[in-house]
């Protein structure tokens, strides 16, 4: 009886230890994603294009995703994206009890990354804005931290944009990590996932900057609301931030239920490495 009690205690401690490690890994991974991704946007905006352009921003986010997965992939899977974690829960590759832990960690990491970028470029930001932090206009700087829809974008077109972009992301990730498919060479998955983000960025970034990650967008957006940009960060244009986030979260679930079985019927199989400890991240 005493031996069983010790074994049970050891198992409970090990479980808590694993969850803590995964929690910290997701924080670190998302932090790195925001540091390099939003940092590249800040350099472009604050230098008025002298030290950056759209391509350098795409490269910044691509590198951020790749390094985030390399850092967290072996511990938590390197999701760094609540929508991806939710899709993994639906697919049975992540225990439901871990889902809120992952999501909280991802938002904390994104918020902390925003703080780091703000501190890194504080003087340049003040010089660029003369101390007036704007969401819209020629000197707008809120777009350093979060994505905003283009003026031409309708709600319907925004919905389609998110369905296509998020669908492409999920489909490519599932193919990359599928061991029954050609997949990617072991250890190269983060690089290929990063290149997937680059492909989405250079082909689907016009409408609203491919905001395919709720933590990457909402965490920094909350930071800007607190740091001086105000609640206008949630009221920009006629399209709401909430609509965009709900759209692509719903899209993740749709593709988990529909596209996943379709790919399985062709060549992909159910035993893909999508549980914690296997890299499955996205921006």
XYZ file of C-alpha atoms in Angstrom:
283
model
C 0.000 0.000 0.000
C 2.790 2.415 0.922
C 4.617 1.539 -2.298
C 1.476 2.275 -4.331
C 1.032 5.611 -2.557
C 4.598 6.591 -3.355
C 4.148 5.561 -6.973
C 0.938 7.599 -7.270
C 2.601 10.612 -5.682
C 5.545 10.293 -8.067
C 3.214 10.099 -11.059
C 1.260 13.188 -9.935
C 4.480 15.145 -9.428
C 5.758 14.051 -12.826
C 2.499 15.160 -14.466
C 2.674 18.581 -12.815
C 6.307 18.857 -13.853
C 5.453 18.050 -17.470
C 2.624 20.589 -17.572
C 4.901 23.255 -16.087
C 7.612 22.523 -18.641
C 5.106 22.697 -21.490
C 3.642 25.906 -20.052
C 7.063 27.559 -19.929
C 7.983 26.230 -23.378
C 4.870 27.780 -24.928
C 5.592 31.087 -23.205
C 9.170 31.116 -24.494
C 8.193 30.050 -28.005
C 5.475 32.678 -28.369
C 7.750 35.319 -26.853
C 10.398 34.616 -29.490
C 7.788 34.685 -32.266
C 6.611 38.158 -31.227
C 10.122 39.464 -30.574
C 11.325 38.691 -34.095
C 8.001 39.134 -35.890
C 6.755 42.386 -34.357
C 10.355 43.561 -34.036
C 10.695 43.383 -37.826
C 7.475 45.394 -38.217
C 8.720 47.999 -35.733
C 12.007 48.428 -37.582
C 10.173 48.883 -40.881
C 7.554 51.321 -39.579
C 9.818 53.420 -37.362
C 12.530 53.745 -40.021
C 9.822 54.731 -42.536
C 10.903 51.915 -44.824
C 14.624 52.745 -44.777
C 15.518 49.594 -42.834
C 12.684 47.301 -43.814
C 9.937 46.410 -46.248
C 7.096 43.857 -46.454
C 9.533 41.087 -47.383
C 11.691 41.691 -44.301
C 8.555 41.512 -42.159
C 7.650 38.166 -43.713
C 11.184 36.946 -43.060
C 10.976 38.180 -39.457
C 7.814 36.202 -38.759
C 9.105 33.185 -40.682
C 12.299 33.136 -38.630
C 10.346 33.759 -35.434
C 8.067 30.777 -36.062
C 10.968 28.538 -37.022
C 13.015 29.384 -33.927
C 9.927 29.157 -31.691
C 9.297 25.592 -32.862
C 12.953 24.646 -32.438
C 12.867 26.007 -28.876
C 9.529 24.577 -27.746
C 8.900 21.697 -30.143
C 10.623 19.009 -28.126
C 8.777 19.942 -24.936
C 5.279 21.154 -25.809
C 5.080 20.640 -29.554
C 5.722 24.332 -30.154
C 2.118 25.210 -30.990
C 2.511 28.935 -30.096
C -1.029 29.333 -31.451
C -4.298 28.695 -29.537
C -6.143 27.760 -32.723
C -3.567 25.070 -33.487
C -3.787 23.777 -29.917
C -7.581 23.646 -30.248
C -7.305 21.713 -33.500
C -4.934 19.263 -31.793
C -7.495 18.748 -29.015
C -10.187 18.008 -31.600
C -7.867 15.530 -33.321
C -7.118 13.847 -29.999
C -3.444 14.770 -30.112
C -3.538 17.071 -27.077
C -5.367 16.257 -23.811
C -8.248 18.636 -23.175
C -6.976 19.402 -19.659
C -3.783 20.840 -21.158
C -5.568 23.141 -23.588
C -6.194 26.071 -21.176
C -2.599 25.778 -19.937
C -1.303 26.112 -23.498
C -3.609 29.029 -24.325
C -2.718 31.005 -21.195
C 0.980 30.414 -21.858
C 0.665 31.568 -25.462
C -1.096 34.800 -24.506
C 1.428 35.499 -21.751
C 4.292 34.907 -24.176
C 2.748 37.195 -26.797
C 2.098 39.945 -24.243
C 5.651 39.653 -22.889
C 7.059 39.748 -26.410
C 5.135 42.967 -27.071
C 6.601 44.477 -23.923
C 10.078 43.567 -25.132
C 9.542 45.137 -28.572
C 8.046 48.271 -26.983
C 11.026 48.616 -24.637
C 13.524 47.919 -27.406
C 12.113 50.618 -29.676
C 10.733 53.028 -27.060
C 12.941 55.997 -28.000
C 12.396 55.454 -31.728
C 8.644 55.160 -31.118
C 8.515 58.420 -29.185
C 10.593 60.175 -31.830
C 8.391 58.862 -34.638
C 5.103 59.761 -32.962
C 6.108 62.796 -30.877
C 4.590 60.932 -27.951
C 1.150 60.593 -29.572
C 0.288 56.924 -30.104
C -2.193 56.536 -32.961
C -4.143 53.616 -34.386
C -4.882 55.290 -37.731
C -3.283 57.974 -39.839
C 0.130 58.633 -41.334
C 1.939 58.169 -38.024
C -0.087 55.162 -36.869
C 2.012 52.693 -34.891
C -0.557 50.256 -33.464
C 0.004 48.128 -36.580
C 3.468 47.322 -35.254
C 1.877 44.991 -32.738
C -1.404 43.755 -34.257
C -3.014 43.194 -37.649
C -5.661 45.538 -39.043
C -7.906 45.030 -42.106
C -7.322 47.027 -45.267
C -9.907 49.691 -46.039
C -11.123 47.813 -49.095
C -11.910 44.634 -47.143
C -15.531 43.624 -46.568
C -16.668 41.295 -43.790
C -17.390 38.509 -46.276
C -14.041 38.876 -48.003
C -12.351 38.970 -44.588
C -14.055 35.701 -43.689
C -12.908 34.110 -46.948
C -9.393 35.437 -46.377
C -9.199 33.714 -42.999
C -10.726 30.457 -44.220
C -8.247 30.170 -47.082
C -5.195 31.323 -45.116
C -5.844 29.217 -42.029
C -6.888 26.234 -44.120
C -3.644 26.385 -46.078
C -1.681 26.585 -42.831
C -3.399 23.604 -41.174
C -3.238 21.457 -44.308
C 0.472 22.123 -44.808
C 1.329 21.466 -41.149
C -0.543 18.163 -41.156
C 1.294 17.100 -44.314
C 4.709 18.208 -43.014
C 4.543 16.242 -39.762
C 2.782 13.158 -41.160
C 5.146 10.199 -40.947
C 3.066 8.190 -43.434
C 3.377 10.927 -46.017
C 6.672 12.112 -47.539
C 6.848 14.604 -44.689
C 10.006 16.531 -43.844
C 13.371 15.134 -42.728
C 13.580 14.749 -38.959
C 14.606 18.028 -37.358
C 13.692 20.013 -40.462
C 9.983 20.368 -39.649
C 10.350 23.837 -38.044
C 12.154 25.134 -41.121
C 9.469 23.856 -43.494
C 6.682 25.196 -41.252
C 8.459 28.551 -41.258
C 8.579 28.485 -45.059
C 4.840 27.762 -45.026
C 4.320 30.974 -43.061
C 6.503 32.803 -45.588
C 4.417 31.447 -48.475
C 1.181 32.542 -46.783
C 2.658 35.954 -46.017
C 3.838 36.738 -49.536
C 0.618 35.449 -51.136
C -2.166 36.255 -48.647
C -1.005 39.281 -46.663
C -2.709 42.111 -48.555
C -6.187 41.994 -47.021
C -5.388 41.999 -43.309
C -1.813 40.855 -42.799
C -2.596 37.112 -42.395
C -3.611 37.209 -38.682
C -3.776 33.415 -38.371
C -2.812 33.284 -34.693
C -5.135 34.586 -31.912
C -2.318 34.853 -29.349
C 0.018 36.652 -31.759
C -2.722 39.224 -32.427
C -4.796 39.542 -29.255
C -1.876 39.514 -26.813
C -0.083 42.448 -28.491
C -3.418 44.192 -29.094
C -4.188 44.066 -25.376
C -0.728 45.444 -24.731
C -1.303 48.406 -27.045
C -4.649 49.135 -25.370
C -2.872 49.317 -22.012
C 0.336 51.008 -23.199
C -1.270 54.155 -24.572
C -3.076 53.457 -27.836
C -6.394 53.048 -26.017
C -9.496 51.034 -26.828
C -9.460 52.216 -30.446
C -7.268 49.196 -31.152
C -10.480 47.125 -30.863
C -12.661 49.535 -32.850
C -10.589 50.116 -35.968
C -12.623 50.423 -39.203
C -15.971 48.638 -39.532
C -14.458 45.212 -38.939
C -13.929 43.972 -35.426
C -10.964 42.111 -34.052
C -13.345 39.599 -32.504
C -14.839 38.711 -35.890
C -11.416 37.934 -37.333
C -10.336 35.783 -34.396
C -13.586 33.822 -34.264
C -13.415 33.295 -38.010
C -10.025 31.649 -38.089
C -10.582 29.697 -34.866
C -13.746 28.260 -36.452
C -11.710 27.588 -39.583
C -9.157 25.587 -37.592
C -11.959 23.383 -36.287
C -13.520 23.066 -39.734
C -10.277 21.899 -41.264
C -9.624 19.566 -38.357
C -12.956 17.856 -39.079
C -13.158 18.112 -42.877
C -9.779 18.623 -44.534
C -8.053 16.232 -42.163
C -10.274 13.244 -43.088
C -9.934 14.128 -46.773
C -6.159 14.106 -46.589
C -6.275 10.871 -44.646
C -8.264 9.254 -47.432
C -5.587 10.215 -49.931
C -2.278 9.486 -48.227
C -2.108 10.906 -44.717
C -2.780 8.604 -41.771
C -4.062 9.092 -38.250
C -0.745 8.534 -36.481
C 0.831 11.881 -37.235
C 3.125 13.376 -34.607
C 0.932 16.154 -33.308
C 1.005 15.561 -29.572
C 3.086 17.558 -27.136
C 6.739 16.979 -27.869
C 6.168 17.022 -31.656
C 6.587 20.306 -33.562
C 3.298 21.572 -34.977
C 3.536 25.327 -34.660
C 2.121 28.164 -36.713
C 2.358 31.900 -36.644
